[in-house]
């Protein structure tokens, strides 16, 4: 989801390029969980972390 949690995750997680899904600051709400489910379905053997917040 969009907000400070998105900035926090981008700054504090060391991930390889192309493996960090974000709504891109477009003001979307409810994006993180469906995106995490889709990522897990696409790569079932990889760990998926979902970070969502409110603002």
mmCIF file of N, CA and C in Angstrom:
data_model
loop_
_atom_site.group_PDB
_atom_site.id
_atom_site.type_symbol
_atom_site.label_atom_id
_atom_site.label_comp_id
_atom_site.label_asym_id
_atom_site.label_seq_id
_atom_site.Cartn_x
_atom_site.Cartn_y
_atom_site.Cartn_z
ATOM 1 N N UNK A 1 0.836 -1.185 0.000
ATOM 2 C CA UNK A 1 0.000 0.000 0.000
ATOM 3 C C UNK A 1 0.878 1.245 0.000
ATOM 4 N N UNK A 2 0.321 2.342 -0.328
ATOM 5 C CA UNK A 2 1.059 3.584 -0.442
ATOM 6 C C UNK A 2 1.176 4.256 0.928
ATOM 7 N N UNK A 3 2.231 5.007 1.119
ATOM 8 C CA UNK A 3 2.418 5.742 2.369
ATOM 9 C C UNK A 3 3.833 5.609 2.900
ATOM 10 N N UNK A 4 4.010 5.996 4.150
ATOM 11 C CA UNK A 4 5.327 5.958 4.775
ATOM 12 C C UNK A 4 5.884 4.539 4.855
ATOM 13 N N UNK A 5 5.012 3.547 5.006
ATOM 14 C CA UNK A 5 5.471 2.165 5.054
ATOM 15 C C UNK A 5 6.157 1.761 3.761
ATOM 16 N N UNK A 6 5.721 2.308 2.641
ATOM 17 C CA UNK A 6 6.346 2.024 1.349
ATOM 18 C C UNK A 6 7.766 2.588 1.318
ATOM 19 N N UNK A 7 7.937 3.787 1.825
ATOM 20 C CA UNK A 7 9.260 4.409 1.888
ATOM 21 C C UNK A 7 10.155 3.632 2.842
ATOM 22 N N UNK A 8 9.616 3.248 3.993
ATOM 23 C CA UNK A 8 10.383 2.489 4.981
ATOM 24 C C UNK A 8 10.874 1.169 4.379
ATOM 25 N N UNK A 9 9.993 0.439 3.716
ATOM 26 C CA UNK A 9 10.368 -0.847 3.129
ATOM 27 C C UNK A 9 11.433 -0.674 2.056
ATOM 28 N N UNK A 10 11.291 0.344 1.221
ATOM 29 C CA UNK A 10 12.267 0.584 0.153
ATOM 30 C C UNK A 10 13.642 0.916 0.720
ATOM 31 N N UNK A 11 13.682 1.588 1.848
ATOM 32 C CA UNK A 11 14.962 1.984 2.444
ATOM 33 C C UNK A 11 15.594 0.883 3.290
ATOM 34 N N UNK A 12 14.804 -0.022 3.855
ATOM 35 C CA UNK A 12 15.308 -0.967 4.844
ATOM 36 C C UNK A 12 15.413 -2.410 4.383
ATOM 37 N N UNK A 13 14.945 -2.725 3.197
ATOM 38 C CA UNK A 13 15.078 -4.080 2.679
ATOM 39 C C UNK A 13 16.089 -4.082 1.547
ATOM 40 N N UNK A 14 17.024 -4.999 1.612
ATOM 41 C CA UNK A 14 18.032 -5.154 0.573
ATOM 42 C C UNK A 14 17.539 -6.237 -0.390
ATOM 43 N N UNK A 15 16.973 -5.822 -1.504
ATOM 44 C CA UNK A 15 16.425 -6.770 -2.472
ATOM 45 C C UNK A 15 17.080 -6.564 -3.832
ATOM 46 N N UNK A 16 17.090 -7.632 -4.607
ATOM 47 C CA UNK A 16 17.645 -7.546 -5.952
ATOM 48 C C UNK A 16 16.695 -6.766 -6.851
ATOM 49 N N UNK A 17 17.254 -6.156 -7.869
ATOM 50 C CA UNK A 17 16.453 -5.372 -8.813
ATOM 51 C C UNK A 17 15.366 -6.241 -9.438
ATOM 52 N N UNK A 18 14.171 -5.693 -9.518
ATOM 53 C CA UNK A 18 13.061 -6.416 -10.115
ATOM 54 C C UNK A 18 12.307 -7.318 -9.163
ATOM 55 N N UNK A 19 12.670 -7.292 -7.860
ATOM 56 C CA UNK A 19 12.006 -8.166 -6.893
ATOM 57 C C UNK A 19 11.291 -7.392 -5.794
ATOM 58 N N UNK A 20 11.069 -6.131 -6.010
ATOM 59 C CA UNK A 20 10.366 -5.284 -5.042
ATOM 60 C C UNK A 20 9.131 -4.725 -5.727
ATOM 61 N N UNK A 21 7.958 -5.235 -5.363
ATOM 62 C CA UNK A 21 6.711 -4.778 -5.976
ATOM 63 C C UNK A 21 6.141 -3.626 -5.166
ATOM 64 N N UNK A 22 5.799 -2.567 -5.827
ATOM 65 C CA UNK A 22 5.193 -1.418 -5.172
ATOM 66 C C UNK A 22 4.196 -0.773 -6.124
ATOM 67 N N UNK A 23 3.246 -0.082 -5.550
ATOM 68 C CA UNK A 23 2.248 0.596 -6.384
ATOM 69 C C UNK A 23 2.807 1.867 -7.001
ATOM 70 N N UNK A 24 4.010 2.227 -6.639
ATOM 71 C CA UNK A 24 4.667 3.382 -7.242
ATOM 72 C C UNK A 24 4.148 4.724 -6.764
ATOM 73 N N UNK A 25 3.516 4.760 -5.610
ATOM 74 C CA UNK A 25 3.037 6.025 -5.066
ATOM 75 C C UNK A 25 1.817 6.581 -5.767
ATOM 76 N N UNK A 26 1.038 5.724 -6.394
ATOM 77 C CA UNK A 26 -0.134 6.187 -7.134
ATOM 78 C C UNK A 26 -1.376 6.323 -6.257
ATOM 79 N N UNK A 27 -1.210 6.215 -4.951
ATOM 80 C CA UNK A 27 -2.329 6.388 -4.040
ATOM 81 C C UNK A 27 -3.229 5.173 -3.906
ATOM 82 N N UNK A 28 -2.748 4.017 -4.318
ATOM 83 C CA UNK A 28 -3.576 2.816 -4.258
ATOM 84 C C UNK A 28 -3.691 2.300 -2.830
ATOM 85 N N UNK A 29 -4.831 1.785 -2.494
ATOM 86 C CA UNK A 29 -5.046 1.126 -1.208
ATOM 87 C C UNK A 29 -5.455 -0.312 -1.496
ATOM 88 N N UNK A 30 -4.986 -1.227 -0.673
ATOM 89 C CA UNK A 30 -5.322 -2.627 -0.860
ATOM 90 C C UNK A 30 -4.509 -3.313 -1.942
ATOM 91 N N UNK A 31 -3.377 -2.758 -2.302
ATOM 92 C CA UNK A 31 -2.536 -3.327 -3.362
ATOM 93 C C UNK A 31 -1.625 -4.432 -2.834
ATOM 94 N N UNK A 32 -1.125 -4.269 -1.614
ATOM 95 C CA UNK A 32 -0.033 -5.120 -1.135
ATOM 96 C C UNK A 32 -0.404 -6.598 -1.019
ATOM 97 N N UNK A 33 -1.542 -6.912 -0.444
ATOM 98 C CA UNK A 33 -1.896 -8.324 -0.265
ATOM 99 C C UNK A 33 -2.151 -9.036 -1.591
ATOM 100 N N UNK A 34 -2.955 -8.499 -2.502
ATOM 101 C CA UNK A 34 -3.114 -9.174 -3.794
ATOM 102 C C UNK A 34 -1.795 -9.290 -4.565
ATOM 103 N N UNK A 35 -0.935 -8.282 -4.460
ATOM 104 C CA UNK A 35 0.364 -8.349 -5.134
ATOM 105 C C UNK A 35 1.221 -9.455 -4.534
ATOM 106 N N UNK A 36 1.186 -9.599 -3.208
ATOM 107 C CA UNK A 36 1.955 -10.657 -2.544
ATOM 108 C C UNK A 36 1.425 -12.038 -2.920
ATOM 109 N N UNK A 37 0.120 -12.175 -2.994
ATOM 110 C CA UNK A 37 -0.476 -13.455 -3.395
ATOM 111 C C UNK A 37 -0.066 -13.797 -4.828
ATOM 112 N N UNK A 38 -0.116 -12.820 -5.706
ATOM 113 C CA UNK A 38 0.300 -13.043 -7.089
ATOM 114 C C UNK A 38 1.769 -13.400 -7.206
ATOM 115 N N UNK A 39 2.611 -12.735 -6.414
ATOM 116 C CA UNK A 39 4.045 -13.035 -6.428
ATOM 117 C C UNK A 39 4.304 -14.458 -5.948
ATOM 118 N N UNK A 40 3.598 -14.880 -4.912
ATOM 119 C CA UNK A 40 3.776 -16.238 -4.384
ATOM 120 C C UNK A 40 3.277 -17.280 -5.371
ATOM 121 N N UNK A 41 2.187 -16.982 -6.058
ATOM 122 C CA UNK A 41 1.679 -17.915 -7.064
ATOM 123 C C UNK A 41 2.643 -18.025 -8.239
ATOM 124 N N UNK A 42 3.295 -16.924 -8.582
ATOM 125 C CA UNK A 42 4.246 -16.931 -9.690
ATOM 126 C C UNK A 42 5.543 -17.638 -9.327
ATOM 127 N N UNK A 43 5.973 -17.485 -8.074
ATOM 128 C CA UNK A 43 7.227 -18.086 -7.604
ATOM 129 C C UNK A 43 6.981 -18.782 -6.268
ATOM 130 N N UNK A 44 6.329 -19.942 -6.258
ATOM 131 C CA UNK A 44 5.925 -20.582 -5.000
ATOM 132 C C UNK A 44 7.073 -20.997 -4.085
ATOM 133 N N UNK A 45 8.265 -21.169 -4.608
ATOM 134 C CA UNK A 45 9.390 -21.590 -3.766
ATOM 135 C C UNK A 45 10.146 -20.420 -3.151
ATOM 136 N N UNK A 46 9.807 -19.206 -3.523
ATOM 137 C CA UNK A 46 10.487 -18.018 -2.991
ATOM 138 C C UNK A 46 9.702 -17.433 -1.818
ATOM 139 N N UNK A 47 10.446 -16.820 -0.894
ATOM 140 C CA UNK A 47 9.815 -16.145 0.229
ATOM 141 C C UNK A 47 9.194 -14.832 -0.247
ATOM 142 N N UNK A 48 7.981 -14.568 0.193
ATOM 143 C CA UNK A 48 7.281 -13.328 -0.135
ATOM 144 C C UNK A 48 6.941 -12.619 1.169
ATOM 145 N N UNK A 49 7.234 -11.329 1.235
ATOM 146 C CA UNK A 49 6.924 -10.517 2.408
ATOM 147 C C UNK A 49 5.946 -9.436 1.983
ATOM 148 N N UNK A 50 4.858 -9.306 2.715
ATOM 149 C CA UNK A 50 3.843 -8.288 2.432
ATOM 150 C C UNK A 50 3.872 -7.247 3.552
ATOM 151 N N UNK A 51 4.105 -6.004 3.185
ATOM 152 C CA UNK A 51 4.106 -4.911 4.157
ATOM 153 C C UNK A 51 2.992 -3.955 3.772
ATOM 154 N N UNK A 52 2.030 -3.801 4.661
ATOM 155 C CA UNK A 52 0.939 -2.869 4.377
ATOM 156 C C UNK A 52 0.766 -1.932 5.569
ATOM 157 N N UNK A 53 0.282 -0.763 5.276
ATOM 158 C CA UNK A 53 0.099 0.230 6.325
ATOM 159 C C UNK A 53 -0.989 1.207 5.947
ATOM 160 N N UNK A 54 -1.162 2.179 6.790
ATOM 161 C CA UNK A 54 -2.218 3.162 6.587
ATOM 162 C C UNK A 54 -1.618 4.560 6.636
ATOM 163 N N UNK A 55 -1.117 5.001 5.492
ATOM 164 C CA UNK A 55 -0.585 6.361 5.423
ATOM 165 C C UNK A 55 0.879 6.488 5.656
#
